[in-house]
């Protein structure tokens, strides 16, 4: 893979790309870039407004163009779940970053998602969330350099596993010694230093 300074997180909506990405960026000392926010800032509209205005295909063209021109370094990049439909975007992201697929089961995704349109998720007429999951999963696997299965894992465990996969040193476990509390005469608690 070579040493790339960026990491791109791909996966279904609600797979934790943003949550994992923000914490991972803090842990590794990187910037965090949410490309959905980049799109909203560039066009001055919410994703759902862009989808309503341009349709699913038009929105995907916008998404592909923005993701194909992302110019960052030392960053965690979190694109929308449909980024894998954009060949130009995925080619570019693979060139500038290590691509990590955050894998979750359909049942887990369904239980985490709320209103699909509010989240800017594009579904074709008659397409169900299950159809979308089955359509996208092979694409996530195709483009991933690393796959992290998140099932029954805490955010912390997922991030530890990503870091291990990247060859990062494991985080030292913190040992917080309990501080003794001493009661003062007036009943207030004060920490011993």
CSV table of C-alpha atoms in Angstrom, one decimal:
chain,number,residue,atom,x,y,z
A,1,UNK,CA,0.0,0.0,0.0
A,2,UNK,CA,2.8,2.4,0.7
A,3,UNK,CA,2.6,5.1,3.3
A,4,UNK,CA,-0.3,7.3,2.6
A,5,UNK,CA,-1.1,10.2,5.0
A,6,UNK,CA,-4.9,10.0,4.5
A,7,UNK,CA,-7.4,7.4,5.5
A,8,UNK,CA,-10.8,7.2,3.8
A,9,UNK,CA,-13.7,5.4,5.7
A,10,UNK,CA,-16.4,3.8,3.5
A,11,UNK,CA,-19.5,2.0,4.4
A,12,UNK,CA,-23.3,2.2,4.6
A,13,UNK,CA,-25.0,5.2,6.1
A,14,UNK,CA,-25.0,4.7,9.9
A,15,UNK,CA,-21.9,2.5,9.8
A,16,UNK,CA,-20.1,5.0,12.0
A,17,UNK,CA,-17.9,6.8,9.4
A,18,UNK,CA,-18.3,10.1,11.1
A,19,UNK,CA,-18.2,8.9,14.7
A,20,UNK,CA,-15.2,6.6,14.1
A,21,UNK,CA,-13.6,9.3,11.8
A,22,UNK,CA,-13.6,12.1,14.4
A,23,UNK,CA,-12.2,9.9,17.2
A,24,UNK,CA,-9.7,8.3,14.9
A,25,UNK,CA,-8.5,11.8,13.7
A,26,UNK,CA,-8.0,12.8,17.3
A,27,UNK,CA,-6.1,9.6,18.1
A,28,UNK,CA,-3.8,9.8,15.1
A,29,UNK,CA,-3.4,13.6,15.1
A,30,UNK,CA,-5.1,14.0,11.7
A,31,UNK,CA,-7.8,16.4,10.4
A,32,UNK,CA,-11.3,15.2,9.8
A,33,UNK,CA,-13.1,15.8,6.5
A,34,UNK,CA,-16.8,15.0,6.0
A,35,UNK,CA,-17.3,15.2,2.2
A,36,UNK,CA,-21.1,15.5,2.6
A,37,UNK,CA,-20.4,18.8,4.5
A,38,UNK,CA,-17.9,19.8,1.8
A,39,UNK,CA,-20.7,19.3,-0.8
A,40,UNK,CA,-23.2,21.2,1.3
A,41,UNK,CA,-20.8,24.1,1.7
A,42,UNK,CA,-19.8,24.2,-2.0
A,43,UNK,CA,-23.5,24.2,-3.2
A,44,UNK,CA,-25.0,26.1,-0.2
A,45,UNK,CA,-27.7,23.5,0.2
A,46,UNK,CA,-28.5,20.5,2.3
A,47,UNK,CA,-28.0,17.1,0.7
A,48,UNK,CA,-31.7,16.4,0.6
A,49,UNK,CA,-32.2,19.7,-1.2
A,50,UNK,CA,-29.6,18.7,-3.8
A,51,UNK,CA,-31.2,15.3,-4.3
A,52,UNK,CA,-34.6,16.9,-4.7
A,53,UNK,CA,-33.2,19.5,-7.2
A,54,UNK,CA,-30.9,17.2,-9.3
A,55,UNK,CA,-32.4,13.8,-8.7
A,56,UNK,CA,-30.4,10.7,-7.5
A,57,UNK,CA,-28.2,10.5,-10.7
A,58,UNK,CA,-27.5,14.3,-10.7
A,59,UNK,CA,-26.6,14.2,-7.0
A,60,UNK,CA,-24.3,11.3,-7.6
A,61,UNK,CA,-22.5,13.3,-10.3
A,62,UNK,CA,-22.0,16.1,-7.8
A,63,UNK,CA,-20.8,13.7,-5.2
A,64,UNK,CA,-18.4,12.0,-7.7
A,65,UNK,CA,-17.0,15.4,-8.8
A,66,UNK,CA,-16.4,16.7,-5.3
A,67,UNK,CA,-14.9,13.4,-4.0
A,68,UNK,CA,-12.7,13.1,-7.1
A,69,UNK,CA,-11.1,16.5,-6.4
A,70,UNK,CA,-10.7,16.4,-2.6
A,71,UNK,CA,-7.2,17.8,-2.0
A,72,UNK,CA,-6.1,17.1,1.6
A,73,UNK,CA,-3.2,15.5,3.5
A,74,UNK,CA,-2.9,14.0,6.9
A,75,UNK,CA,-6.7,13.6,7.1
A,76,UNK,CA,-9.5,11.1,7.9
A,77,UNK,CA,-11.9,11.4,5.0
A,78,UNK,CA,-15.5,10.4,5.5
A,79,UNK,CA,-17.5,10.4,2.3
A,80,UNK,CA,-21.2,9.6,1.9
A,81,UNK,CA,-22.2,5.9,1.6
A,82,UNK,CA,-22.9,6.3,-2.2
A,83,UNK,CA,-19.3,7.4,-3.0
A,84,UNK,CA,-18.6,3.8,-4.2
A,85,UNK,CA,-20.8,4.5,-7.3
A,86,UNK,CA,-18.3,7.1,-8.5
A,87,UNK,CA,-15.4,5.5,-10.3
A,88,UNK,CA,-13.4,8.8,-10.6
A,89,UNK,CA,-13.9,9.5,-6.9
A,90,UNK,CA,-12.9,6.0,-5.8
A,91,UNK,CA,-9.8,6.0,-8.1
A,92,UNK,CA,-8.8,9.3,-6.6
A,93,UNK,CA,-9.5,8.3,-3.0
A,94,UNK,CA,-7.5,5.0,-3.4
A,95,UNK,CA,-4.6,7.1,-4.8
A,96,UNK,CA,-4.5,9.5,-1.9
A,97,UNK,CA,-5.5,7.3,1.0
A,98,UNK,CA,-5.8,3.9,2.6
A,99,UNK,CA,-9.5,2.9,2.2
A,100,UNK,CA,-11.1,1.2,5.1
A,101,UNK,CA,-14.6,-0.4,4.9
A,102,UNK,CA,-16.6,-0.2,8.1
A,103,UNK,CA,-18.7,-3.3,7.8
A,104,UNK,CA,-22.0,-3.9,9.6
A,105,UNK,CA,-24.8,-6.3,9.1
A,106,UNK,CA,-28.0,-5.2,7.3
A,107,UNK,CA,-29.9,-5.6,10.6
A,108,UNK,CA,-27.5,-3.4,12.5
A,109,UNK,CA,-27.7,-0.7,9.7
A,110,UNK,CA,-31.5,-0.8,9.7
A,111,UNK,CA,-31.7,-0.4,13.5
A,112,UNK,CA,-29.4,2.6,13.4
A,113,UNK,CA,-31.0,4.5,10.6
A,114,UNK,CA,-33.8,7.0,10.9
A,115,UNK,CA,-35.4,8.9,8.0
A,116,UNK,CA,-33.5,7.9,4.9
A,117,UNK,CA,-34.2,11.1,3.0
A,118,UNK,CA,-33.2,13.3,5.9
A,119,UNK,CA,-29.9,11.6,5.9
A,120,UNK,CA,-29.5,12.2,2.2
A,121,UNK,CA,-29.7,8.6,1.2
A,122,UNK,CA,-30.6,8.0,-2.4
A,123,UNK,CA,-33.0,5.1,-3.3
A,124,UNK,CA,-34.2,4.3,-6.7
A,125,UNK,CA,-38.0,3.9,-7.2
A,126,UNK,CA,-39.1,0.7,-5.6
A,127,UNK,CA,-35.7,0.1,-4.1
A,128,UNK,CA,-35.6,-1.0,-0.4
A,129,UNK,CA,-32.9,-0.4,2.1
A,130,UNK,CA,-32.1,-4.2,1.9
A,131,UNK,CA,-31.7,-3.8,-1.9
A,132,UNK,CA,-29.4,-0.9,-1.4
A,133,UNK,CA,-27.3,-2.8,1.2
A,134,UNK,CA,-27.0,-5.8,-1.2
A,135,UNK,CA,-26.0,-3.6,-4.1
A,136,UNK,CA,-23.4,-1.6,-2.2
A,137,UNK,CA,-21.7,-4.3,-0.1
A,138,UNK,CA,-19.7,-5.8,-3.0
A,139,UNK,CA,-18.6,-2.3,-4.0
A,140,UNK,CA,-17.3,-1.5,-0.5
A,141,UNK,CA,-15.4,-4.8,-0.5
A,142,UNK,CA,-14.0,-4.2,-4.0
A,143,UNK,CA,-12.5,-0.8,-3.1
A,144,UNK,CA,-11.4,-1.5,0.5
A,145,UNK,CA,-7.8,-1.9,1.4
A,146,UNK,CA,-8.8,-3.0,4.9
A,147,UNK,CA,-12.2,-4.3,6.2
A,148,UNK,CA,-13.1,-3.8,9.8
A,149,UNK,CA,-16.2,-5.7,11.0
A,150,UNK,CA,-17.8,-3.6,13.7
A,151,UNK,CA,-20.4,-6.1,14.9
A,152,UNK,CA,-20.7,-6.1,18.7
A,153,UNK,CA,-17.7,-3.8,19.0
A,154,UNK,CA,-17.5,-0.5,20.9
A,155,UNK,CA,-16.2,2.6,19.2
A,156,UNK,CA,-13.0,2.3,21.1
A,157,UNK,CA,-12.5,-1.4,20.1
A,158,UNK,CA,-13.2,-0.5,16.4
A,159,UNK,CA,-10.6,2.3,16.5
A,160,UNK,CA,-8.1,0.0,18.2
A,161,UNK,CA,-8.6,-2.5,15.4
A,162,UNK,CA,-8.2,0.1,12.7
A,163,UNK,CA,-4.9,1.3,14.3
A,164,UNK,CA,-3.6,-2.2,14.6
A,165,UNK,CA,-4.5,-2.8,10.9
A,166,UNK,CA,-2.5,0.3,10.0
A,167,UNK,CA,0.5,-0.8,12.0
A,168,UNK,CA,0.0,1.9,14.6
A,169,UNK,CA,1.3,1.2,18.1
A,170,UNK,CA,-1.4,0.1,20.5
A,171,UNK,CA,-2.7,2.7,22.8
A,172,UNK,CA,-1.5,2.3,26.4
A,173,UNK,CA,-4.2,1.5,28.9
A,174,UNK,CA,-4.6,4.3,31.3
A,175,UNK,CA,-4.5,3.5,34.9
A,176,UNK,CA,-6.4,6.0,36.9
A,177,UNK,CA,-5.6,5.7,40.5
A,178,UNK,CA,-8.5,6.6,42.7
A,179,UNK,CA,-7.9,9.9,44.5
A,180,UNK,CA,-8.6,9.8,48.2
A,181,UNK,CA,-11.2,12.2,49.3
A,182,UNK,CA,-10.7,14.0,52.5
A,183,UNK,CA,-13.6,15.6,54.3
A,184,UNK,CA,-12.9,19.0,55.7
A,185,UNK,CA,-14.5,20.3,58.8
A,186,UNK,CA,-17.3,22.1,57.0
A,187,UNK,CA,-18.4,19.0,55.2
A,188,UNK,CA,-17.0,19.9,51.7
A,189,UNK,CA,-15.0,17.3,49.8
A,190,UNK,CA,-11.5,18.2,48.8
A,191,UNK,CA,-9.0,16.1,46.7
A,192,UNK,CA,-5.6,15.3,48.1
A,193,UNK,CA,-2.8,16.4,45.9
